Amino acid sequence: MNELLHNEFVGWKKWEIAWLLIATISIAVISIILGDTYLGIVAAITGIACVICTGKGKLSAYVFGLVNVIAYAIIAFESKYYGEVMLNLIYYLPMQFWGFYVWSKNMNPETNEVSKRQMSLKQTTILLISVFALTIVYGLFLQFLNGNLPFIDALSTVISVVALYISIKMYTEQWVLWIIVDVVTVIMWLIALINGTGSIAVLLMWCIYLINAVIMYVKWRNETNG
């Protein structure tokens, strides 16, 4: 356990530490000033810590992710984004445990980060076809449930499912999918906020997710090409 904790704190570059502190502190302060809920602030802070630690390749990403999943699911339910609720409780929740296990078996002893790799052209093609087909099917299902923005919700959900899976498999391409997810979800929560059912902290969280996804794509791409 001591070695595990030690590995989580070593290997961080100065800009990575600065990004983690700036992102988490900023969203906490802004959310408190704007009067967001305690649950929204917890979801935002743990979510940001999760994606930054994922980008760093640290196991603690799944610890922060576990807390974020539960808090975010409650907020999404209150906003009637049922696709987001089901995504988090049925899929994200158990995947936190599987992800922790898989990454713990694939840590690079030299960097104390998870090993990283890239997908083949065949894998990428299958990925794109699967995302398109599943988005249509799931969108129709959410429309039947009278959910808000069913096809946008479905697109975000389907890509998130695939992105988390290939994230656990340590593929760099996950960050391209996360960028798409983040753009779509920012729009969703902006609309929810305008309609009076959203959370400021959660909207800010997704904006930071988007910035982080771009940063981490460049980081992982450089490392896998290097």
Tab-separated table of C-alpha atoms in Angstrom:
chain	number	residue	atom	x	y	z
A	1	MET	CA	0.000	0.000	0.000
A	2	ASN	CA	2.846	2.414	0.850
A	3	GLU	CA	4.482	1.721	-2.512
A	4	LEU	CA	1.178	2.287	-4.296
A	5	LEU	CA	0.695	5.658	-2.619
A	6	HIS	CA	4.303	6.625	-3.295
A	7	ASN	CA	3.933	5.870	-7.013
A	8	GLU	CA	0.900	8.168	-7.232
A	9	PHE	CA	2.912	11.177	-6.072
A	10	VAL	CA	6.123	10.706	-8.059
A	11	GLY	CA	6.839	11.552	-11.686
A	12	TRP	CA	4.667	14.662	-11.936
A	13	LYS	CA	6.057	17.501	-14.049
A	14	LYS	CA	5.690	21.071	-12.793
A	15	TRP	CA	3.167	22.004	-15.498
A	16	GLU	CA	1.062	18.928	-14.669
A	17	ILE	CA	0.937	19.837	-10.979
A	18	ALA	CA	0.115	23.449	-11.876
A	19	TRP	CA	-2.690	22.324	-14.216
A	20	LEU	CA	-4.170	20.042	-11.542
A	21	LEU	CA	-4.134	22.772	-8.888
A	22	ILE	CA	-5.396	25.546	-11.174
A	23	ALA	CA	-8.253	23.431	-12.536
A	24	THR	CA	-9.518	22.071	-9.209
A	25	ILE	CA	-9.117	25.244	-7.158
A	26	SER	CA	-10.633	27.459	-9.852
A	27	ILE	CA	-13.775	25.393	-10.238
A	28	ALA	CA	-14.199	25.086	-6.469
A	29	VAL	CA	-13.896	28.836	-5.882
A	30	ILE	CA	-16.098	29.835	-8.822
A	31	SER	CA	-18.775	27.286	-7.918
A	32	ILE	CA	-18.879	28.429	-4.286
A	33	ILE	CA	-19.110	32.091	-5.295
A	34	LEU	CA	-21.943	31.333	-7.724
A	35	GLY	CA	-23.780	29.364	-5.051
A	36	ASP	CA	-23.788	25.923	-6.591
A	37	THR	CA	-24.806	22.855	-4.578
A	38	TYR	CA	-22.416	20.839	-2.437
A	39	LEU	CA	-23.044	17.782	-4.609
A	40	GLY	CA	-22.280	19.724	-7.777
A	41	ILE	CA	-18.990	20.973	-6.362
A	42	VAL	CA	-17.961	17.472	-5.229
A	43	ALA	CA	-18.802	16.054	-8.659
A	44	ALA	CA	-16.837	18.787	-10.407
A	45	ILE	CA	-13.693	18.557	-8.267
A	46	THR	CA	-13.472	14.747	-8.293
A	47	GLY	CA	-14.260	14.665	-12.004
A	48	ILE	CA	-11.448	17.045	-12.840
A	49	ALA	CA	-9.001	15.182	-10.606
A	50	CYS	CA	-10.069	11.954	-12.333
A	51	VAL	CA	-9.453	13.102	-15.925
A	52	ILE	CA	-6.147	14.782	-15.105
A	53	CYS	CA	-4.897	11.693	-13.268
A	54	THR	CA	-6.097	9.585	-16.201
A	55	GLY	CA	-4.041	11.759	-18.514
A	56	LYS	CA	-1.084	11.301	-16.213
A	57	GLY	CA	-1.643	7.542	-16.197
A	58	LYS	CA	-2.124	7.250	-12.438
A	59	LEU	CA	-4.271	4.649	-10.657
A	60	SER	CA	-5.828	7.325	-8.435
A	61	ALA	CA	-7.906	8.310	-11.470
A	62	TYR	CA	-10.241	5.439	-10.645
A	63	VAL	CA	-10.568	6.442	-6.998
A	64	PHE	CA	-11.624	9.967	-7.927
A	65	GLY	CA	-13.753	8.492	-10.700
A	66	LEU	CA	-15.739	6.354	-8.296
A	67	VAL	CA	-16.843	9.361	-6.242
A	68	ASN	CA	-17.538	11.418	-9.360
A	69	VAL	CA	-19.711	8.730	-10.945
A	70	ILE	CA	-22.100	8.576	-7.994
A	71	ALA	CA	-22.399	12.335	-7.528
A	72	TYR	CA	-22.776	13.052	-11.240
A	73	ALA	CA	-25.475	10.386	-11.691
A	74	ILE	CA	-27.636	12.063	-9.045
A	75	ILE	CA	-27.275	15.473	-10.699
A	76	ALA	CA	-28.002	14.056	-14.171
A	77	PHE	CA	-31.160	12.359	-12.859
A	78	GLU	CA	-32.437	15.655	-11.494
A	79	SER	CA	-31.884	17.222	-14.936
A	80	LYS	CA	-33.657	14.286	-16.687
A	81	TYR	CA	-30.597	13.246	-18.684
A	82	TYR	CA	-31.451	9.569	-18.310
A	83	GLY	CA	-28.758	8.449	-20.727
A	84	GLU	CA	-26.134	10.050	-18.488
A	85	VAL	CA	-27.675	8.401	-15.402
A	86	MET	CA	-27.650	4.926	-16.924
A	87	LEU	CA	-24.176	5.455	-18.333
A	88	ASN	CA	-22.757	6.303	-14.919
A	89	LEU	CA	-24.543	3.768	-12.718
A	90	ILE	CA	-24.714	0.764	-15.033
A	91	TYR	CA	-21.405	1.192	-16.860
A	92	TYR	CA	-19.018	3.719	-15.297
A	93	LEU	CA	-19.461	2.474	-11.734
A	94	PRO	CA	-18.305	-1.148	-12.245
A	95	MET	CA	-15.714	-0.048	-14.830
A	96	GLN	CA	-13.869	1.939	-12.149
A	97	PHE	CA	-12.991	-1.324	-10.426
A	98	TRP	CA	-12.041	-3.111	-13.650
A	99	GLY	CA	-9.973	-0.144	-14.809
A	100	PHE	CA	-8.067	-0.015	-11.541
A	101	TYR	CA	-7.274	-3.713	-11.839
A	102	VAL	CA	-6.142	-3.579	-15.483
A	103	TRP	CA	-3.990	-0.483	-15.034
A	104	SER	CA	-2.387	-1.889	-11.887
A	105	LYS	CA	-1.105	-4.789	-14.022
A	106	ASN	CA	0.284	-2.507	-16.739
A	107	MET	CA	2.242	0.171	-14.895
A	108	ASN	CA	5.598	1.224	-16.319
A	109	PRO	CA	8.131	0.799	-13.455
A	110	GLU	CA	10.378	3.505	-14.898
A	111	THR	CA	7.733	6.255	-15.133
A	112	ASN	CA	5.232	4.986	-12.528
A	113	GLU	CA	2.547	5.645	-15.146
A	114	VAL	CA	0.383	3.238	-17.125
A	115	SER	CA	1.849	2.031	-20.430
A	116	LYS	CA	0.368	3.753	-23.514
A	117	ARG	CA	-0.317	2.571	-27.088
A	118	GLN	CA	-2.100	3.451	-30.354
A	119	MET	CA	-4.881	1.709	-32.300
A	120	SER	CA	-4.463	0.138	-35.742
A	121	LEU	CA	-6.384	1.367	-38.821
A	122	LYS	CA	-8.675	-1.692	-38.648
A	123	GLN	CA	-9.475	-1.057	-34.996
A	124	THR	CA	-10.220	2.610	-35.711
A	125	THR	CA	-12.606	1.719	-38.570
A	126	ILE	CA	-14.551	-0.761	-36.446
A	127	LEU	CA	-14.702	1.826	-33.697
A	128	LEU	CA	-16.280	4.511	-35.919
A	129	ILE	CA	-18.899	2.156	-37.423
A	130	SER	CA	-19.887	0.891	-33.975
A	131	VAL	CA	-20.272	4.406	-32.558
A	132	PHE	CA	-22.542	5.508	-35.431
A	133	ALA	CA	-24.832	2.455	-35.263
A	134	LEU	CA	-25.157	2.453	-31.483
A	135	THR	CA	-25.911	6.198	-31.369
A	136	ILE	CA	-28.909	5.774	-33.685
A	137	VAL	CA	-30.322	2.806	-31.757
A	138	TYR	CA	-29.815	4.337	-28.314
A	139	GLY	CA	-31.142	7.717	-29.450
A	140	LEU	CA	-34.427	6.112	-30.491
A	141	PHE	CA	-34.640	4.407	-27.095
A	142	LEU	CA	-34.097	7.648	-25.186
A	143	GLN	CA	-36.643	9.372	-27.404
A	144	PHE	CA	-39.146	6.686	-26.369
A	145	LEU	CA	-38.395	7.539	-22.699
A	146	ASN	CA	-39.099	11.245	-23.412
A	147	GLY	CA	-35.605	12.226	-22.326
A	148	ASN	CA	-34.172	15.668	-23.084
A	149	LEU	CA	-32.151	15.942	-26.327
A	150	PRO	CA	-32.253	12.147	-26.903
A	151	PHE	CA	-29.837	11.888	-29.843
A	152	ILE	CA	-27.312	14.333	-28.393
A	153	ASP	CA	-27.585	12.462	-25.095
A	154	ALA	CA	-27.150	9.182	-26.991
A	155	LEU	CA	-24.091	10.411	-28.885
A	156	SER	CA	-22.460	11.532	-25.651
A	157	THR	CA	-23.342	8.260	-23.943
A	158	VAL	CA	-22.205	5.912	-26.710
A	159	ILE	CA	-18.894	7.672	-27.281
A	160	SER	CA	-18.328	7.782	-23.522
A	161	VAL	CA	-18.859	4.016	-23.277
A	162	VAL	CA	-16.363	3.370	-26.044
A	163	ALA	CA	-13.903	5.999	-24.802
A	164	LEU	CA	-13.769	4.546	-21.295
A	165	TYR	CA	-13.250	1.052	-22.679
A	166	ILE	CA	-10.286	2.047	-24.846
A	167	SER	CA	-9.020	4.222	-21.999
A	168	ILE	CA	-8.786	1.150	-19.805
A	169	LYS	CA	-7.076	-0.579	-22.735
A	170	MET	CA	-4.566	2.306	-22.668
A	171	TYR	CA	-5.139	3.592	-26.228
A	172	THR	CA	-4.193	7.168	-27.115
A	173	GLU	CA	-7.280	7.506	-29.342
A	174	GLN	CA	-9.473	7.723	-26.262
A	175	TRP	CA	-8.683	11.437	-26.081
A	176	VAL	CA	-10.142	12.129	-29.530
A	177	LEU	CA	-13.389	10.543	-28.366
A	178	TRP	CA	-13.298	12.448	-25.081
A	179	ILE	CA	-12.970	15.719	-27.019
A	180	ILE	CA	-16.172	14.881	-28.925
A	181	VAL	CA	-17.945	13.840	-25.727
A	182	ASP	CA	-16.882	16.998	-23.941
A	183	VAL	CA	-18.084	19.320	-26.716
A	184	VAL	CA	-21.484	17.592	-26.863
A	185	THR	CA	-21.883	17.481	-23.093
A	186	VAL	CA	-20.929	21.136	-22.629
A	187	ILE	CA	-23.804	21.988	-24.972
A	188	MET	CA	-26.160	19.713	-23.010
A	189	TRP	CA	-25.386	21.262	-19.632
A	190	LEU	CA	-25.440	24.787	-21.027
A	191	ILE	CA	-28.974	24.170	-22.251
A	192	ALA	CA	-29.901	22.637	-18.879
A	193	LEU	CA	-28.494	25.673	-17.060
A	194	ILE	CA	-30.457	28.047	-19.293
A	195	ASN	CA	-33.592	26.032	-18.563
A	196	GLY	CA	-32.950	26.269	-14.816
A	197	THR	CA	-32.184	22.572	-14.224
A	198	GLY	CA	-28.412	22.537	-14.644
A	199	SER	CA	-25.414	22.887	-12.370
A	200	ILE	CA	-22.817	25.634	-12.843
A	201	ALA	CA	-20.099	23.472	-11.326
A	202	VAL	CA	-20.892	20.583	-13.647
A	203	LEU	CA	-20.879	22.860	-16.710
A	204	LEU	CA	-17.486	24.259	-15.692
A	205	MET	CA	-16.279	20.729	-15.034
A	206	TRP	CA	-17.064	19.699	-18.608
A	207	CYS	CA	-15.374	22.819	-20.000
A	208	ILE	CA	-12.206	21.871	-18.127
A	209	TYR	CA	-12.638	18.267	-19.298
A	210	LEU	CA	-12.507	19.577	-22.869
A	211	ILE	CA	-9.326	21.566	-22.298
A	212	ASN	CA	-7.768	18.591	-20.510
A	213	ALA	CA	-8.658	16.180	-23.326
A	214	VAL	CA	-6.817	18.343	-25.858
A	215	ILE	CA	-3.774	18.624	-23.593
A	216	MET	CA	-3.671	14.904	-22.849
A	217	TYR	CA	-4.122	13.896	-26.475
A	218	VAL	CA	-0.969	15.812	-27.335
A	219	LYS	CA	0.837	14.313	-24.320
A	220	TRP	CA	-0.126	10.682	-25.090
A	221	ARG	CA	0.489	11.125	-28.817
A	222	ASN	CA	3.998	12.423	-28.189
A	223	GLU	CA	4.766	9.647	-25.736
A	224	THR	CA	3.494	6.812	-27.967
A	225	ASN	CA	5.321	8.226	-30.995
A	226	GLY	CA	8.466	8.754	-29.007
